[in-house]
């Protein structure tokens, strides 16, 4: 079965603390993994994708095929990072293919 | 940055009525999508559309649903006879046709559909 699991509904940290938002997946083929973010009153937008191996706004995520995980990390959280974060996957190189989303984790960064 | 536009932002309808949700994708994009999110649940794929036809659809997208690109700019989702369980936030998205490594989805701000 194709599934994305984000075990935490809410993650609350203090400013400057490290953050790790967990994402595990179940997929029979070769997946492409993404993190999307939705800031308050804004639209869903792509944060990063594993293929690009980039760091966006200080966030990184490494695809671990052995553990079927794609956790999102940031060493020092900022208040403006507070948002809803969604992990998603699709079949790799499947242009135009559907995304399968996790439940989402709300990150709250307190001052 | 160009945006995907959705109208209306809120739609209230009676059970059994037809609704049409409207979207204007980004102008040079060729792939179009509808997703929905029932309150408290995951964002779920409904349908993808390319080259004037459905390329993929989910189990949710039954005969009550249809999509159309009536002109060069609009992309609509029609629900023929709404049910209470159709109440959700509906997101339109589009993407371009550059090589797959550069593709990303651009989402609209959503239409909140409430079926009474």
mmCIF file of N, CA and C in Angstrom, chain A residues 3-5 9 32 34 36 38 42-46 49 51-52 86 90 93-104, chain B residues 3-5 31 33 35 37 40-43 45 48 55-56 91 95-105 107-109:
data_model
loop_
_atom_site.group_PDB
_atom_site.id
_atom_site.type_symbol
_atom_site.label_atom_id
_atom_site.label_comp_id
_atom_site.label_asym_id
_atom_site.label_seq_id
_atom_site.Cartn_x
_atom_site.Cartn_y
_atom_site.Cartn_z
ATOM 1 N N UNK A 3 1.586 4.772 1.258
ATOM 2 C CA UNK A 3 1.181 5.513 2.441
ATOM 3 C C UNK A 3 2.305 6.421 2.909
ATOM 4 N N UNK A 4 1.917 7.588 3.430
ATOM 5 C CA UNK A 4 2.865 8.494 4.083
ATOM 6 C C UNK A 4 2.363 8.717 5.497
ATOM 7 N N UNK A 5 3.247 8.537 6.456
ATOM 8 C CA UNK A 5 2.862 8.665 7.861
ATOM 9 C C UNK A 5 3.671 9.758 8.535
ATOM 10 N N UNK A 9 1.029 15.086 15.260
ATOM 11 C CA UNK A 9 0.070 16.092 14.778
ATOM 12 C C UNK A 9 0.578 17.489 15.104
ATOM 13 N N UNK A 32 9.574 9.499 -5.060
ATOM 14 C CA UNK A 32 10.173 10.821 -4.953
ATOM 15 C C UNK A 32 9.483 11.485 -3.761
ATOM 16 N N UNK A 34 8.786 14.691 -0.989
ATOM 17 C CA UNK A 34 8.667 16.144 -0.916
ATOM 18 C C UNK A 34 8.258 16.559 0.495
ATOM 19 N N UNK A 36 5.966 19.823 1.737
ATOM 20 C CA UNK A 36 5.201 21.022 1.439
ATOM 21 C C UNK A 36 4.899 21.731 2.755
ATOM 22 N N UNK A 38 2.520 24.975 4.660
ATOM 23 C CA UNK A 38 1.405 25.923 4.567
ATOM 24 C C UNK A 38 1.473 26.852 5.758
ATOM 25 N N UNK A 42 -1.959 31.142 4.102
ATOM 26 C CA UNK A 42 -1.299 31.083 2.796
ATOM 27 C C UNK A 42 -1.551 29.735 2.156
ATOM 28 N N UNK A 43 -1.141 29.604 0.920
ATOM 29 C CA UNK A 43 -1.394 28.372 0.185
ATOM 30 C C UNK A 43 -0.283 27.357 0.414
ATOM 31 N N UNK A 44 -0.589 26.114 0.123
ATOM 32 C CA UNK A 44 0.416 25.061 0.155
ATOM 33 C C UNK A 44 1.538 25.380 -0.833
ATOM 34 N N UNK A 45 2.762 25.236 -0.387
ATOM 35 C CA UNK A 45 3.871 25.496 -1.304
ATOM 36 C C UNK A 45 4.989 24.497 -1.054
ATOM 37 N N UNK A 46 5.705 24.212 -2.118
ATOM 38 C CA UNK A 46 6.808 23.263 -2.008
ATOM 39 C C UNK A 46 7.927 23.850 -1.162
ATOM 40 N N UNK A 49 12.501 19.011 -2.036
ATOM 41 C CA UNK A 49 12.310 17.683 -2.606
ATOM 42 C C UNK A 49 13.628 16.928 -2.506
ATOM 43 N N UNK A 51 15.189 14.935 -4.427
ATOM 44 C CA UNK A 51 16.040 14.868 -5.613
ATOM 45 C C UNK A 51 16.966 16.074 -5.695
ATOM 46 N N UNK A 52 16.486 17.220 -5.232
ATOM 47 C CA UNK A 52 17.260 18.445 -5.367
ATOM 48 C C UNK A 52 18.394 18.528 -4.354
ATOM 49 N N UNK A 86 3.648 19.221 5.467
ATOM 50 C CA UNK A 86 3.139 17.981 4.891
ATOM 51 C C UNK A 86 4.252 17.261 4.138
ATOM 52 N N UNK A 90 5.487 10.689 -4.555
ATOM 53 C CA UNK A 90 4.911 10.233 -5.816
ATOM 54 C C UNK A 90 5.941 9.300 -6.457
ATOM 55 N N UNK A 93 10.106 10.432 -11.113
ATOM 56 C CA UNK A 93 10.086 10.848 -12.516
ATOM 57 C C UNK A 93 8.707 10.655 -13.156
ATOM 58 N N UNK A 94 7.672 10.659 -12.351
ATOM 59 C CA UNK A 94 6.317 10.519 -12.860
ATOM 60 C C UNK A 94 5.732 11.907 -13.080
ATOM 61 N N UNK A 95 6.154 12.524 -14.155
ATOM 62 C CA UNK A 95 5.727 13.890 -14.436
ATOM 63 C C UNK A 95 4.214 13.962 -14.515
ATOM 64 N N UNK A 96 3.653 14.855 -13.761
ATOM 65 C CA UNK A 96 2.209 14.983 -13.739
ATOM 66 C C UNK A 96 1.527 13.978 -12.846
ATOM 67 N N UNK A 97 2.292 13.157 -12.131
ATOM 68 C CA UNK A 97 1.700 12.117 -11.314
ATOM 69 C C UNK A 97 1.132 12.638 -10.006
ATOM 70 N N UNK A 98 0.266 11.821 -9.393
ATOM 71 C CA UNK A 98 -0.397 12.253 -8.169
ATOM 72 C C UNK A 98 0.571 12.243 -6.997
ATOM 73 N N UNK A 99 0.309 13.151 -6.074
ATOM 74 C CA UNK A 99 1.027 13.189 -4.814
ATOM 75 C C UNK A 99 0.202 12.487 -3.742
ATOM 76 N N UNK A 100 0.877 11.725 -2.901
ATOM 77 C CA UNK A 100 0.239 11.113 -1.742
ATOM 78 C C UNK A 100 0.765 11.855 -0.524
ATOM 79 N N UNK A 101 -0.145 12.427 0.248
ATOM 80 C CA UNK A 101 0.232 13.267 1.371
ATOM 81 C C UNK A 101 0.131 12.528 2.689
ATOM 82 N N UNK A 102 0.964 12.964 3.631
ATOM 83 C CA UNK A 102 0.794 12.566 5.019
ATOM 84 C C UNK A 102 -0.255 13.446 5.681
ATOM 85 N N UNK A 103 -0.484 13.144 6.933
ATOM 86 C CA UNK A 103 -1.538 13.828 7.697
ATOM 87 C C UNK A 103 -1.170 15.275 8.021
ATOM 88 N N UNK A 104 0.117 15.558 7.997
ATOM 89 C CA UNK A 104 0.555 16.905 8.337
ATOM 90 C C UNK A 104 0.982 17.020 9.796
ATOM 91 N N UNK B 3 0.376 32.986 -9.762
ATOM 92 C CA UNK B 3 -0.384 32.205 -8.803
ATOM 93 C C UNK B 3 -1.533 31.466 -9.469
ATOM 94 N N UNK B 4 -1.927 30.366 -8.847
ATOM 95 C CA UNK B 4 -3.150 29.669 -9.226
ATOM 96 C C UNK B 4 -4.298 30.345 -8.476
ATOM 97 N N UNK B 5 -5.341 30.694 -9.203
ATOM 98 C CA UNK B 5 -6.467 31.414 -8.612
ATOM 99 C C UNK B 5 -7.681 30.514 -8.535
ATOM 100 N N UNK B 31 -0.126 20.763 -16.768
ATOM 101 C CA UNK B 31 -0.703 19.722 -15.926
ATOM 102 C C UNK B 31 -1.584 20.384 -14.880
ATOM 103 N N UNK B 33 -4.562 19.763 -11.619
ATOM 104 C CA UNK B 33 -4.948 18.799 -10.598
ATOM 105 C C UNK B 33 -6.046 19.364 -9.702
ATOM 106 N N UNK B 35 -7.200 18.461 -5.686
ATOM 107 C CA UNK B 35 -7.024 17.738 -4.439
ATOM 108 C C UNK B 35 -8.105 18.234 -3.483
ATOM 109 N N UNK B 37 -9.254 18.297 0.946
ATOM 110 C CA UNK B 37 -8.884 18.010 2.330
ATOM 111 C C UNK B 37 -10.120 18.153 3.199
ATOM 112 N N UNK B 40 -9.462 17.980 9.236
ATOM 113 C CA UNK B 40 -8.780 17.054 10.131
ATOM 114 C C UNK B 40 -8.159 15.854 9.451
ATOM 115 N N UNK B 41 -8.302 15.777 8.124
ATOM 116 C CA UNK B 41 -7.771 14.621 7.406
ATOM 117 C C UNK B 41 -6.682 15.038 6.418
ATOM 118 N N UNK B 42 -6.187 14.035 5.690
ATOM 119 C CA UNK B 42 -5.086 14.284 4.765
ATOM 120 C C UNK B 42 -5.551 15.028 3.527
ATOM 121 N N UNK B 43 -4.625 15.672 2.863
ATOM 122 C CA UNK B 43 -4.862 16.181 1.522
ATOM 123 C C UNK B 43 -4.902 14.969 0.586
ATOM 124 N N UNK B 45 -5.611 13.264 -3.298
ATOM 125 C CA UNK B 45 -5.644 13.455 -4.742
ATOM 126 C C UNK B 45 -7.018 13.080 -5.291
ATOM 127 N N UNK B 48 -6.023 14.264 -12.103
ATOM 128 C CA UNK B 48 -5.045 15.044 -12.856
ATOM 129 C C UNK B 48 -5.497 15.120 -14.314
ATOM 130 N N UNK B 55 -5.735 12.250 -16.915
ATOM 131 C CA UNK B 55 -4.614 11.328 -16.991
ATOM 132 C C UNK B 55 -4.621 10.340 -15.834
ATOM 133 N N UNK B 56 -5.185 10.738 -14.720
ATOM 134 C CA UNK B 56 -5.281 9.835 -13.577
ATOM 135 C C UNK B 56 -6.401 10.321 -12.672
ATOM 136 N N UNK B 91 -8.551 21.994 -3.402
ATOM 137 C CA UNK B 91 -7.387 22.708 -3.912
ATOM 138 C C UNK B 91 -7.173 22.382 -5.379
ATOM 139 N N UNK B 95 1.169 22.466 -12.783
ATOM 140 C CA UNK B 95 2.615 22.366 -12.916
ATOM 141 C C UNK B 95 2.977 22.463 -14.393
ATOM 142 N N UNK B 96 4.247 22.777 -14.630
ATOM 143 C CA UNK B 96 4.649 22.940 -16.026
ATOM 144 C C UNK B 96 5.236 21.648 -16.567
ATOM 145 N N UNK B 97 5.762 21.706 -17.749
ATOM 146 C CA UNK B 97 6.192 20.474 -18.404
ATOM 147 C C UNK B 97 7.699 20.405 -18.563
ATOM 148 N N UNK B 98 8.410 21.153 -17.706
ATOM 149 C CA UNK B 98 9.868 21.044 -17.776
ATOM 150 C C UNK B 98 10.280 19.666 -17.252
ATOM 151 N N UNK B 99 11.525 19.288 -17.491
ATOM 152 C CA UNK B 99 11.939 17.951 -17.051
ATOM 153 C C UNK B 99 11.552 17.662 -15.610
ATOM 154 N N UNK B 100 11.244 16.427 -15.333
ATOM 155 C CA UNK B 100 10.625 16.029 -14.072
ATOM 156 C C UNK B 100 11.420 16.502 -12.856
ATOM 157 N N UNK B 101 12.703 16.664 -12.979
ATOM 158 C CA UNK B 101 13.475 17.076 -11.808
ATOM 159 C C UNK B 101 13.178 18.508 -11.405
ATOM 160 N N UNK B 102 12.613 19.288 -12.311
ATOM 161 C CA UNK B 102 12.310 20.673 -11.983
ATOM 162 C C UNK B 102 10.836 20.902 -11.692
ATOM 163 N N UNK B 103 10.014 19.864 -11.849
ATOM 164 C CA UNK B 103 8.587 20.078 -11.730
ATOM 165 C C UNK B 103 8.182 20.284 -10.281
ATOM 166 N N UNK B 104 7.367 21.267 -10.027
ATOM 167 C CA UNK B 104 6.751 21.387 -8.720
ATOM 168 C C UNK B 104 5.318 21.842 -8.902
ATOM 169 N N UNK B 105 4.492 21.500 -7.944
ATOM 170 C CA UNK B 105 3.094 21.879 -7.985
ATOM 171 C C UNK B 105 2.899 23.253 -7.366
ATOM 172 N N UNK B 107 -0.103 25.441 -5.873
ATOM 173 C CA UNK B 107 -1.460 25.261 -5.371
ATOM 174 C C UNK B 107 -2.206 26.578 -5.309
ATOM 175 N N UNK B 108 -3.512 26.498 -5.521
ATOM 176 C CA UNK B 108 -4.379 27.620 -5.248
ATOM 177 C C UNK B 108 -4.669 27.710 -3.755
ATOM 178 N N UNK B 109 -5.367 28.750 -3.370
ATOM 179 C CA UNK B 109 -5.651 28.965 -1.950
ATOM 180 C C UNK B 109 -6.854 28.156 -1.465
#
